[in-house]
Tab-separated table of C-alpha atoms in Angstrom:
chain	number	residue	atom	x	y	z
K	414	MET	CA	-0.196	-13.415	21.189
K	415	LEU	CA	-3.510	-14.086	20.111
K	416	ALA	CA	-4.840	-17.887	20.871
K	417	ILE	CA	-7.981	-18.522	19.616
K	418	ASN	CA	-9.931	-22.002	20.274
K	419	ASP	CA	-12.606	-23.607	19.708
K	420	LEU	CA	-14.834	-20.460	18.085
K	421	ASN	CA	-17.816	-21.065	16.815
K	422	ALA	CA	-19.546	-18.251	15.125
K	423	TRP	CA	-23.310	-17.473	13.810
K	424	TYR	CA	-24.979	-14.822	11.605
K	425	GLY	CA	-28.943	-15.119	13.035
K	426	GLN	CA	-29.127	-19.128	13.585
K	427	THR	CA	-26.689	-19.937	10.622
K	428	GLN	CA	-23.588	-21.345	11.594
K	429	ALA	CA	-20.263	-19.498	10.168
K	430	LEU	CA	-17.592	-21.053	11.866
K	431	PHE	CA	-16.995	-24.858	13.566
K	432	ASP	CA	-14.336	-25.289	15.815
K	433	VAL	CA	-11.880	-23.232	15.015
K	434	THR	CA	-8.382	-23.351	16.790
K	435	LEU	CA	-5.444	-20.730	15.809
K	436	THR	CA	-2.710	-19.617	16.732
K	437	VAL	CA	-0.343	-16.206	16.001
K	438	GLU	CA	2.768	-15.993	18.097
K	439	THR	CA	4.262	-12.838	18.960
K	440	GLY	CA	6.726	-11.650	16.201
K	441	GLN	CA	5.113	-13.981	13.409
K	442	THR	CA	3.087	-13.249	10.026
K	443	VAL	CA	0.302	-15.549	10.322
K	444	ALA	CA	-2.134	-16.282	6.849
K	445	LEU	CA	-5.498	-17.437	7.068
K	446	VAL	CA	-6.211	-18.412	3.499
K	447	GLY	CA	-9.390	-19.627	1.186
K	448	THR	CA	-11.948	-18.851	-0.814
K	449	ASN	CA	-14.611	-16.261	-0.669
K	450	GLY	CA	-17.060	-17.300	1.928
K	451	ALA	CA	-14.541	-19.755	3.518
K	452	GLY	CA	-14.958	-17.680	6.398
K	453	LYS	CA	-12.198	-15.559	7.040
K	454	THR	CA	-14.058	-12.430	6.826
K	455	THR	CA	-16.140	-14.043	10.132
K	456	LEU	CA	-12.484	-15.170	12.238
K	457	VAL	CA	-11.658	-11.659	12.239
K	458	ARG	CA	-15.574	-9.744	12.832
K	459	SER	CA	-14.997	-12.933	15.733
K	460	ILE	CA	-12.065	-11.660	17.086
K	461	LEU	CA	-13.654	-8.348	16.644
K	462	GLY	CA	-16.401	-9.037	19.270
K	463	LEU	CA	-18.995	-8.790	15.591
K	464	VAL	CA	-20.339	-11.213	15.474
K	465	ARG	CA	-21.936	-14.133	18.007
K	466	SER	CA	-19.941	-16.937	19.181
K	467	THR	CA	-19.042	-19.127	21.706
K	468	GLY	CA	-15.255	-20.623	22.196
K	469	THR	CA	-12.179	-18.626	23.999
K	470	ILE	CA	-10.140	-15.905	22.675
K	471	GLN	CA	-7.159	-14.754	24.173
K	472	PHE	CA	-4.809	-12.044	23.531
K	473	ASP	CA	-1.624	-11.050	25.298
K	474	GLY	CA	-2.641	-13.338	28.170
K	475	ALA	CA	-6.038	-11.551	28.614
K	476	GLU	CA	-9.447	-13.299	27.514
K	477	LEU	CA	-11.523	-11.061	24.845
K	478	SER	CA	-14.980	-12.717	25.284
K	479	THR	CA	-15.910	-10.120	27.976
K	480	VAL	CA	-14.914	-7.356	26.560
K	481	PRO	CA	-17.132	-4.834	25.023
K	482	PRO	CA	-16.277	-4.664	21.124
K	483	HIS	CA	-14.894	-1.236	21.268
K	484	ARG	CA	-12.928	-1.482	23.809
K	485	ARG	CA	-11.204	-4.789	22.030
K	486	SER	CA	-8.831	-2.942	19.144
K	487	ARG	CA	-7.965	0.395	21.248
K	488	LYS	CA	-7.054	-1.414	24.901
K	489	HIS	CA	-5.517	-4.542	23.751
K	490	GLY	CA	-3.300	-2.644	21.054
K	491	MET	CA	-4.984	-4.312	18.031
K	492	SER	CA	-5.335	-2.172	14.656
K	493	VAL	CA	-7.159	-3.493	11.931
K	494	VAL	CA	-6.771	-3.234	8.397
K	495	PRO	CA	-10.511	-3.806	6.979
K	496	GLU	CA	-12.141	-6.145	3.842
K	497	GLY	CA	-13.039	-3.228	1.308
K	498	ARG	CA	-10.446	-0.230	3.458
K	499	GLY	CA	-13.030	1.393	5.430
K	500	MET	CA	-12.795	4.656	3.566
K	501	LEU	CA	-15.064	7.317	4.189
K	502	ASN	CA	-14.568	8.870	0.525
K	503	SER	CA	-16.753	12.358	1.675
K	504	LEU	CA	-13.717	13.598	3.809
K	505	THR	CA	-9.498	13.702	3.501
K	506	VAL	CA	-7.008	11.882	3.527
K	507	GLN	CA	-6.436	13.294	6.717
K	508	GLU	CA	-9.240	13.027	8.461
K	509	ASN	CA	-9.581	9.128	7.857
K	510	LEU	CA	-6.389	8.581	9.840
K	511	GLU	CA	-7.585	10.922	12.160
K	512	LEU	CA	-11.484	8.299	12.975
K	513	GLY	CA	-11.799	6.961	15.926
K	514	TYR	CA	-7.801	8.363	16.935
K	515	ARG	CA	-7.146	11.920	17.681
K	516	ARG	CA	-5.303	15.374	15.627
K	517	LEU	CA	-2.226	14.160	13.936
K	518	SER	CA	1.111	14.231	15.936
K	519	ALA	CA	4.394	15.652	14.896
K	520	GLN	CA	5.345	12.464	15.113
K	521	ASP	CA	2.693	10.908	13.384
K	522	ARG	CA	3.353	13.219	10.580
K	523	ASP	CA	7.037	12.491	10.921
K	524	PHE	CA	6.275	8.780	10.131
K	525	ILE	CA	3.527	9.682	7.563
K	526	GLU	CA	6.552	11.579	5.564
K	527	ARG	CA	8.836	8.684	6.247
K	528	SER	CA	6.616	5.392	5.189
K	529	PHE	CA	4.223	6.723	3.192
K	530	PRO	CA	5.631	9.943	1.802
K	531	ARG	CA	2.585	10.290	-1.375
K	532	LEU	CA	0.039	10.196	1.351
K	533	SER	CA	2.015	12.909	3.229
K	534	ARG	CA	1.554	14.880	0.294
K	535	ARG	CA	-2.162	14.806	-0.255
K	536	LEU	CA	-2.784	15.104	3.381
K	537	ALA	CA	-5.521	17.903	2.142
K	538	GLU	CA	-7.378	16.223	-0.745
K	539	LYS	CA	-10.740	13.801	-0.304
K	540	VAL	CA	-10.257	9.821	-0.494
K	541	SER	CA	-12.980	9.816	-2.799
K	542	ASN	CA	-10.059	11.605	-5.206
K	543	LEU	CA	-7.586	8.391	-5.032
K	544	SER	CA	-7.054	5.119	-7.126
K	545	GLY	CA	-7.535	1.919	-4.815
K	546	GLY	CA	-4.337	1.247	-4.521
K	547	GLU	CA	-3.523	4.652	-2.541
K	548	GLN	CA	-6.943	4.021	-0.547
K	549	GLN	CA	-5.435	1.120	0.563
K	550	MET	CA	-2.257	2.991	1.789
K	551	VAL	CA	-4.417	5.055	3.561
K	552	ALA	CA	-6.115	2.222	5.649
K	553	LEU	CA	-2.083	1.004	6.848
K	554	CYS	CA	-0.771	4.453	7.897
K	555	ARG	CA	-3.682	5.285	9.778
K	556	ALA	CA	-3.191	1.126	11.367
K	557	PHE	CA	0.101	2.001	11.505
K	558	ILE	CA	-0.131	5.545	12.804
K	559	ARG	CA	-1.951	3.864	15.980
K	560	ARG	CA	1.141	1.798	17.499
K	561	PRO	CA	-0.387	-1.647	17.366
K	562	LYS	CA	0.971	-4.353	18.986
K	563	PHE	CA	-0.725	-6.789	16.241
K	564	LEU	CA	-1.851	-5.909	12.957
K	565	ILE	CA	-5.143	-8.072	11.369
K	566	LEU	CA	-5.011	-7.514	7.132
K	567	ASP	CA	-7.672	-8.889	5.874
K	568	GLU	CA	-7.534	-8.655	2.259
K	569	PRO	CA	-5.072	-6.749	1.188
K	570	SER	CA	-5.148	-7.287	-2.524
K	571	LEU	CA	-8.932	-7.234	-3.115
K	572	GLY	CA	-10.061	-5.351	-5.546
K	573	LEU	CA	-6.657	-4.457	-6.917
K	574	ALA	CA	-4.224	-4.757	-9.895
K	575	PRO	CA	-1.334	-7.184	-9.063
K	576	ILE	CA	0.944	-4.323	-9.485
K	577	VAL	CA	-1.040	-1.972	-7.265
K	578	VAL	CA	-1.219	-4.813	-4.545
K	579	ASP	CA	3.342	-5.202	-4.889
K	580	ASP	CA	2.931	-1.733	-3.865
K	581	VAL	CA	0.787	-2.358	-1.649
K	582	TYR	CA	3.194	-5.801	0.420
K	583	SER	CA	6.112	-3.852	-0.570
K	584	GLN	CA	5.011	-0.877	1.548
K	585	LEU	CA	3.806	-3.653	4.170
K	586	ARG	CA	7.230	-5.102	4.454
K	587	GLU	CA	8.484	-1.623	5.145
K	588	ALA	CA	6.770	-0.599	7.411
K	589	TRP	CA	5.894	-3.810	9.515
K	590	SER	CA	8.807	-5.363	9.096
K	591	SER	CA	8.798	-6.954	12.534
K	592	GLY	CA	5.747	-6.935	13.619
K	593	THR	CA	2.614	-9.138	15.241
K	594	THR	CA	0.219	-10.169	11.543
K	595	LEU	CA	-2.908	-12.213	11.154
K	596	LEU	CA	-2.971	-12.334	7.315
K	597	VAL	CA	-6.708	-12.835	6.076
K	598	GLU	CA	-5.783	-13.603	1.677
K	599	GLN	CA	-6.896	-15.638	-0.898
K	600	ASP	CA	-4.205	-15.035	-2.723
K	601	VAL	CA	-2.003	-17.906	-2.246
K	602	GLU	CA	1.249	-17.174	-3.343
K	603	ARG	CA	0.635	-13.556	-1.775
K	604	ALA	CA	0.074	-14.806	1.335
K	605	ARG	CA	3.249	-17.433	1.416
K	606	GLN	CA	5.698	-15.273	0.480
K	607	ALA	CA	4.149	-12.649	3.375
K	608	SER	CA	4.128	-15.306	5.890
K	609	ASP	CA	5.993	-17.945	8.238
K	610	VAL	CA	2.228	-20.067	9.306
K	611	MET	CA	-0.623	-20.765	6.914
K	612	PHE	CA	-3.628	-21.816	8.122
K	613	PHE	CA	-6.568	-23.230	5.597
K	614	ILE	CA	-9.815	-22.385	5.843
K	615	ALA	CA	-13.182	-24.225	4.029
K	616	ALA	CA	-16.982	-23.834	4.789
K	617	GLY	CA	-16.099	-22.551	8.437
K	618	HIS	CA	-13.638	-25.020	9.540
K	619	ILE	CA	-10.096	-25.064	9.032
K	620	LEU	CA	-8.834	-27.602	7.319
K	621	GLY	CA	-5.312	-27.936	8.521
K	622	THR	CA	-2.088	-25.613	8.729
K	623	ALA	CA	1.487	-26.137	7.425
K	624	ARG	CA	4.885	-23.959	7.450
K	625	SER	CA	4.857	-21.330	4.733
K	626	SER	CA	8.988	-22.835	3.390
K	627	ASP	CA	6.817	-26.013	2.942
K	628	LYS	CA	6.013	-25.307	-0.766
K	629	ALA	CA	4.584	-28.432	-0.938
K	630	GLU	CA	2.017	-28.806	1.748
K	631	VAL	CA	1.226	-25.614	1.248
K	632	ASP	CA	0.152	-27.000	-2.749
K	633	ARG	CA	-1.388	-29.607	-1.331
K	634	MET	CA	-3.349	-27.313	1.660
K	635	THR	CA	-4.432	-25.496	-1.579
K	636	ARG	CA	-6.041	-28.040	-3.560
K	637	ALA	CA	-7.649	-28.779	0.254
K	638	ALA	CA	-8.903	-25.738	0.748
K	639	PHE	CA	-9.820	-24.293	-2.964
K	640	MET	CA	-10.795	-27.931	-4.863
K	641	ASP	CA	-11.727	-30.845	-3.201
K	642	SER	CA	-12.096	-29.430	1.112
K	643	SER	CA	-15.362	-31.689	1.655
K	644	ALA	CA	-12.419	-34.765	1.413
K	645	VAL	CA	-10.804	-33.378	3.596
K	646	ARG	CA	-12.340	-32.650	6.502
K	647	GLY	CA	-14.979	-36.157	6.262
């Protein structure tokens, strides 16, 4: 569904990604893991057209390089849960769910009641009154009600207590069990448990990939990406 080939990206004159190649097949969850500053969010921003890049990004058979950023997610059926959740704290839960979308339909409300029952009782409450975990649930719900073909999750565990992260991942499994996902994470073990395939990134370079079920290879690549990535890149 997503095929990225030889992607290079820049912030001004500084190159942040180097010849990145990555694929996500329909129905897969692919994890992109690496340390803070490794280039994970830059890859997400490149897919969305928010940074200058070269190379090819094909989604569902269409080349995205000619599609304006504001049309990429809506036209092609992507939903994004951004790093930091992207909530507007001065707005209510319902207003945040409707941002860039439309007013909630009866079908939307039924989905929220079934999949996010806690949120369904707090639609009129300001997001600023919610905990970090509850705000992450709003971000997930906002992505799901758009009925996407493809979900990008950028650091869903960032800044949350482990027990809250358990809740977030449990909610993700229940509401998005068969969806196609690019999961961006620093937590290797959570990423391994939630994914089919893992890509490891450091300093803007893809170091390698592993099947999530191959724990020995995952451990080897984790050491490379988090402790000694320069040795792998040569």
